[in-house]
């Protein structure tokens, strides 16, 4: 840099703590972000939904030294309460959240969107894919007394 200040490689996120939500497998965008954050020194916690995703997320999270791997159903308040209580217990405060949570009924992804999308399924997809970010942001903000960053992608 022109001013002579440089950050050592691998330390851009040193001392930063954050939550990664929505890793599905090693090809998911959330995993790409998480692995780069870890490579830059960030301490990470991950969430997963159900045993099937836990089997895929746990080895990835462990490979980057995750501080917590937490079950979380973003459509269930009790599950969210428990997940954020565990996150607070693990880190106290956090600096960032990566929200990469999305859902749509598989049978409605086939054929014509107009013909196959029901109101109930659309509202379920919006609750999980969109409103969950609002809920996560509200809960995360309480763990960010000095501010922080939150991103969402689907």
PDB file of C-alpha atoms in Angstrom:
ATOM      1  CA  UNK A   1       0.000   0.000   0.000  1.00  0.00           C
ATOM      2  CA  UNK A   2       1.131   3.563  -0.636  1.00  0.00           C
ATOM      3  CA  UNK A   3       1.338   4.477   3.053  1.00  0.00           C
ATOM      4  CA  UNK A   4       3.624   1.545   3.808  1.00  0.00           C
ATOM      5  CA  UNK A   5       1.046  -0.201   6.023  1.00  0.00           C
ATOM      6  CA  UNK A   6       0.368  -3.816   5.204  1.00  0.00           C
ATOM      7  CA  UNK A   7      -1.488  -6.600   6.935  1.00  0.00           C
ATOM      8  CA  UNK A   8       0.320  -9.939   7.035  1.00  0.00           C
ATOM      9  CA  UNK A   9      -1.287 -12.530   4.797  1.00  0.00           C
ATOM     10  CA  UNK A  10      -3.702 -14.701   6.723  1.00  0.00           C
ATOM     11  CA  UNK A  11      -4.411 -12.117   9.418  1.00  0.00           C
ATOM     12  CA  UNK A  12      -6.984  -9.760   7.885  1.00  0.00           C
ATOM     13  CA  UNK A  13      -9.739 -11.204  10.112  1.00  0.00           C
ATOM     14  CA  UNK A  14      -7.594 -12.055  13.145  1.00  0.00           C
ATOM     15  CA  UNK A  15      -9.540 -11.419  16.334  1.00  0.00           C
ATOM     16  CA  UNK A  16     -12.893 -11.333  14.526  1.00  0.00           C
ATOM     17  CA  UNK A  17     -15.632 -13.806  15.478  1.00  0.00           C
ATOM     18  CA  UNK A  18     -18.618 -14.717  13.376  1.00  0.00           C
ATOM     19  CA  UNK A  19     -21.492 -17.001  12.546  1.00  0.00           C
ATOM     20  CA  UNK A  20     -21.851 -18.898   9.285  1.00  0.00           C
ATOM     21  CA  UNK A  21     -25.375 -20.081   8.422  1.00  0.00           C
ATOM     22  CA  UNK A  22     -26.359 -22.107   5.391  1.00  0.00           C
ATOM     23  CA  UNK A  23     -23.379 -24.264   4.475  1.00  0.00           C
ATOM     24  CA  UNK A  24     -24.823 -27.188   2.525  1.00  0.00           C
ATOM     25  CA  UNK A  25     -21.628 -28.815   1.279  1.00  0.00           C
ATOM     26  CA  UNK A  26     -18.113 -28.044   0.075  1.00  0.00           C
ATOM     27  CA  UNK A  27     -19.500 -26.452  -3.105  1.00  0.00           C
ATOM     28  CA  UNK A  28     -21.789 -23.962  -1.376  1.00  0.00           C
ATOM     29  CA  UNK A  29     -21.078 -20.248  -1.494  1.00  0.00           C
ATOM     30  CA  UNK A  30     -21.320 -20.077   2.311  1.00  0.00           C
ATOM     31  CA  UNK A  31     -18.487 -22.602   2.567  1.00  0.00           C
ATOM     32  CA  UNK A  32     -16.353 -20.600   0.140  1.00  0.00           C
ATOM     33  CA  UNK A  33     -16.838 -17.500   2.288  1.00  0.00           C
ATOM     34  CA  UNK A  34     -16.260 -19.400   5.541  1.00  0.00           C
ATOM     35  CA  UNK A  35     -13.057 -21.042   4.347  1.00  0.00           C
ATOM     36  CA  UNK A  36     -11.649 -17.670   3.264  1.00  0.00           C
ATOM     37  CA  UNK A  37     -12.634 -16.044   6.568  1.00  0.00           C
ATOM     38  CA  UNK A  38     -10.900 -18.855   8.446  1.00  0.00           C
ATOM     39  CA  UNK A  39      -7.819 -18.538   6.229  1.00  0.00           C
ATOM     40  CA  UNK A  40      -7.668 -14.878   7.236  1.00  0.00           C
ATOM     41  CA  UNK A  41      -7.765 -15.707  10.939  1.00  0.00           C
ATOM     42  CA  UNK A  42     -11.469 -15.387  11.830  1.00  0.00           C
ATOM     43  CA  UNK A  43     -12.960 -17.577  14.549  1.00  0.00           C
ATOM     44  CA  UNK A  44     -16.136 -19.222  13.289  1.00  0.00           C
ATOM     45  CA  UNK A  45     -19.305 -20.863  14.498  1.00  0.00           C
ATOM     46  CA  UNK A  46     -21.569 -22.768  12.117  1.00  0.00           C
ATOM     47  CA  UNK A  47     -25.232 -23.729  12.187  1.00  0.00           C
ATOM     48  CA  UNK A  48     -26.903 -26.677  10.511  1.00  0.00           C
ATOM     49  CA  UNK A  49     -30.430 -28.069  10.178  1.00  0.00           C
ATOM     50  CA  UNK A  50     -30.938 -31.758  10.837  1.00  0.00           C
ATOM     51  CA  UNK A  51     -28.733 -34.830  10.879  1.00  0.00           C
ATOM     52  CA  UNK A  52     -28.249 -34.960   7.121  1.00  0.00           C
ATOM     53  CA  UNK A  53     -26.763 -31.472   6.975  1.00  0.00           C
ATOM     54  CA  UNK A  54     -24.803 -32.021  10.169  1.00  0.00           C
ATOM     55  CA  UNK A  55     -22.998 -34.942   8.482  1.00  0.00           C
ATOM     56  CA  UNK A  56     -21.912 -32.597   5.698  1.00  0.00           C
ATOM     57  CA  UNK A  57     -21.273 -29.418   7.718  1.00  0.00           C
ATOM     58  CA  UNK A  58     -19.444 -30.853  10.736  1.00  0.00           C
ATOM     59  CA  UNK A  59     -16.336 -32.131   8.870  1.00  0.00           C
ATOM     60  CA  UNK A  60     -16.035 -28.850   6.969  1.00  0.00           C
ATOM     61  CA  UNK A  61     -16.457 -26.752  10.110  1.00  0.00           C
ATOM     62  CA  UNK A  62     -13.975 -28.900  12.019  1.00  0.00           C
ATOM     63  CA  UNK A  63     -11.460 -28.534   9.175  1.00  0.00           C
ATOM     64  CA  UNK A  64     -11.279 -24.782   9.853  1.00  0.00           C
ATOM     65  CA  UNK A  65     -11.266 -25.104  13.639  1.00  0.00           C
ATOM     66  CA  UNK A  66     -14.857 -24.045  14.258  1.00  0.00           C
ATOM     67  CA  UNK A  67     -15.462 -22.964  17.844  1.00  0.00           C
ATOM     68  CA  UNK A  68     -19.097 -24.173  17.727  1.00  0.00           C
ATOM     69  CA  UNK A  69     -21.295 -26.266  15.446  1.00  0.00           C
ATOM     70  CA  UNK A  70     -24.874 -25.534  16.428  1.00  0.00           C
ATOM     71  CA  UNK A  71     -28.228 -27.009  15.385  1.00  0.00           C
ATOM     72  CA  UNK A  72     -30.624 -24.286  14.238  1.00  0.00           C
ATOM     73  CA  UNK A  73     -34.027 -24.243  12.554  1.00  0.00           C
ATOM     74  CA  UNK A  74     -34.596 -20.645  11.440  1.00  0.00           C
ATOM     75  CA  UNK A  75     -38.357 -21.249  11.273  1.00  0.00           C
ATOM     76  CA  UNK A  76     -38.565 -22.207  14.965  1.00  0.00           C
ATOM     77  CA  UNK A  77     -38.186 -19.559  17.690  1.00  0.00           C
ATOM     78  CA  UNK A  78     -37.118 -22.050  20.368  1.00  0.00           C
ATOM     79  CA  UNK A  79     -34.408 -23.414  18.081  1.00  0.00           C
ATOM     80  CA  UNK A  80     -33.218 -19.884  17.270  1.00  0.00           C
ATOM     81  CA  UNK A  81     -33.205 -18.980  20.985  1.00  0.00           C
ATOM     82  CA  UNK A  82     -31.102 -22.042  21.790  1.00  0.00           C
ATOM     83  CA  UNK A  83     -28.711 -21.445  18.880  1.00  0.00           C
ATOM     84  CA  UNK A  84     -28.058 -17.827  19.806  1.00  0.00           C
ATOM     85  CA  UNK A  85     -27.699 -18.699  23.485  1.00  0.00           C
ATOM     86  CA  UNK A  86     -25.010 -21.217  22.498  1.00  0.00           C
ATOM     87  CA  UNK A  87     -23.367 -18.641  20.210  1.00  0.00           C
ATOM     88  CA  UNK A  88     -23.277 -16.100  23.049  1.00  0.00           C
ATOM     89  CA  UNK A  89     -21.913 -18.735  25.447  1.00  0.00           C
ATOM     90  CA  UNK A  90     -19.166 -19.593  22.945  1.00  0.00           C
ATOM     91  CA  UNK A  91     -18.111 -16.098  21.863  1.00  0.00           C
ATOM     92  CA  UNK A  92     -19.791 -13.537  24.092  1.00  0.00           C
ATOM     93  CA  UNK A  93     -19.845 -11.049  21.245  1.00  0.00           C
ATOM     94  CA  UNK A  94     -19.536 -11.454  17.481  1.00  0.00           C
ATOM     95  CA  UNK A  95     -18.358  -9.264  14.638  1.00  0.00           C
ATOM     96  CA  UNK A  96     -20.159 -10.688  11.616  1.00  0.00           C
ATOM     97  CA  UNK A  97     -22.840 -13.024  10.288  1.00  0.00           C
ATOM     98  CA  UNK A  98     -22.998 -14.773   6.934  1.00  0.00           C
ATOM     99  CA  UNK A  99     -26.613 -15.788   6.235  1.00  0.00           C
ATOM    100  CA  UNK A 100     -26.877 -18.113   3.257  1.00  0.00           C
ATOM    101  CA  UNK A 101     -30.154 -19.794   4.105  1.00  0.00           C
ATOM    102  CA  UNK A 102     -32.695 -20.657   1.410  1.00  0.00           C
ATOM    103  CA  UNK A 103     -35.564 -23.043   0.903  1.00  0.00           C
ATOM    104  CA  UNK A 104     -38.210 -23.933  -1.666  1.00  0.00           C
ATOM    105  CA  UNK A 105     -40.366 -27.042  -1.956  1.00  0.00           C
ATOM    106  CA  UNK A 106     -38.670 -29.289  -4.511  1.00  0.00           C
ATOM    107  CA  UNK A 107     -41.918 -30.198  -6.248  1.00  0.00           C
ATOM    108  CA  UNK A 108     -42.497 -26.509  -6.968  1.00  0.00           C
ATOM    109  CA  UNK A 109     -39.112 -26.110  -8.619  1.00  0.00           C
ATOM    110  CA  UNK A 110     -40.127 -28.379 -11.490  1.00  0.00           C
ATOM    111  CA  UNK A 111     -41.832 -27.059 -14.609  1.00  0.00           C
ATOM    112  CA  UNK A 112     -43.598 -23.718 -14.707  1.00  0.00           C
ATOM    113  CA  UNK A 113     -43.081 -21.380 -11.758  1.00  0.00           C
ATOM    114  CA  UNK A 114     -46.492 -19.808 -12.407  1.00  0.00           C
ATOM    115  CA  UNK A 115     -48.334 -23.127 -12.523  1.00  0.00           C
ATOM    116  CA  UNK A 116     -46.499 -24.914  -9.694  1.00  0.00           C
ATOM    117  CA  UNK A 117     -46.147 -22.265  -7.000  1.00  0.00           C
ATOM    118  CA  UNK A 118     -48.756 -22.239  -4.256  1.00  0.00           C
ATOM    119  CA  UNK A 119     -49.312 -19.390  -1.838  1.00  0.00           C
ATOM    120  CA  UNK A 120     -48.471 -21.550   1.187  1.00  0.00           C
ATOM    121  CA  UNK A 121     -45.224 -22.818  -0.324  1.00  0.00           C
ATOM    122  CA  UNK A 122     -44.235 -19.342  -1.462  1.00  0.00           C
ATOM    123  CA  UNK A 123     -44.827 -17.949   2.041  1.00  0.00           C
ATOM    124  CA  UNK A 124     -42.830 -20.818   3.567  1.00  0.00           C
ATOM    125  CA  UNK A 125     -39.947 -20.085   1.178  1.00  0.00           C
ATOM    126  CA  UNK A 126     -40.065 -16.374   2.083  1.00  0.00           C
ATOM    127  CA  UNK A 127     -40.162 -17.157   5.816  1.00  0.00           C
ATOM    128  CA  UNK A 128     -37.081 -19.369   5.637  1.00  0.00           C
ATOM    129  CA  UNK A 129     -35.138 -17.579   2.910  1.00  0.00           C
ATOM    130  CA  UNK A 130     -35.940 -13.936   3.702  1.00  0.00           C
ATOM    131  CA  UNK A 131     -37.584 -13.311   7.067  1.00  0.00           C
ATOM    132  CA  UNK A 132     -35.016 -15.495   8.781  1.00  0.00           C
ATOM    133  CA  UNK A 133     -32.409 -12.848   7.951  1.00  0.00           C
ATOM    134  CA  UNK A 134     -34.456 -10.244   9.824  1.00  0.00           C
ATOM    135  CA  UNK A 135     -34.744 -12.604  12.806  1.00  0.00           C
ATOM    136  CA  UNK A 136     -31.042 -13.480  12.674  1.00  0.00           C
ATOM    137  CA  UNK A 137     -30.130  -9.779  12.415  1.00  0.00           C
ATOM    138  CA  UNK A 138     -32.253  -8.903  15.451  1.00  0.00           C
ATOM    139  CA  UNK A 139     -30.633 -11.647  17.519  1.00  0.00           C
ATOM    140  CA  UNK A 140     -27.117 -10.968  16.199  1.00  0.00           C
ATOM    141  CA  UNK A 141     -27.298  -7.239  16.860  1.00  0.00           C
ATOM    142  CA  UNK A 142     -27.556  -8.015  20.583  1.00  0.00           C
ATOM    143  CA  UNK A 143     -24.183  -9.776  20.300  1.00  0.00           C
ATOM    144  CA  UNK A 144     -22.612  -6.850  18.411  1.00  0.00           C
ATOM    145  CA  UNK A 145     -22.386  -4.057  20.994  1.00  0.00           C
ATOM    146  CA  UNK A 146     -19.679  -2.293  18.988  1.00  0.00           C
ATOM    147  CA  UNK A 147     -21.330  -2.826  15.617  1.00  0.00           C
ATOM    148  CA  UNK A 148     -20.628  -5.479  13.047  1.00  0.00           C
ATOM    149  CA  UNK A 149     -21.449  -6.742   9.597  1.00  0.00           C
ATOM    150  CA  UNK A 150     -24.224  -8.995   8.338  1.00  0.00           C
ATOM    151  CA  UNK A 151     -24.627 -10.286   4.808  1.00  0.00           C
ATOM    152  CA  UNK A 152     -27.289 -12.451   3.257  1.00  0.00           C
ATOM    153  CA  UNK A 153     -27.256 -14.338  -0.004  1.00  0.00           C
ATOM    154  CA  UNK A 154     -29.381 -17.069  -1.491  1.00  0.00           C
TER     155      UNK A 154
END
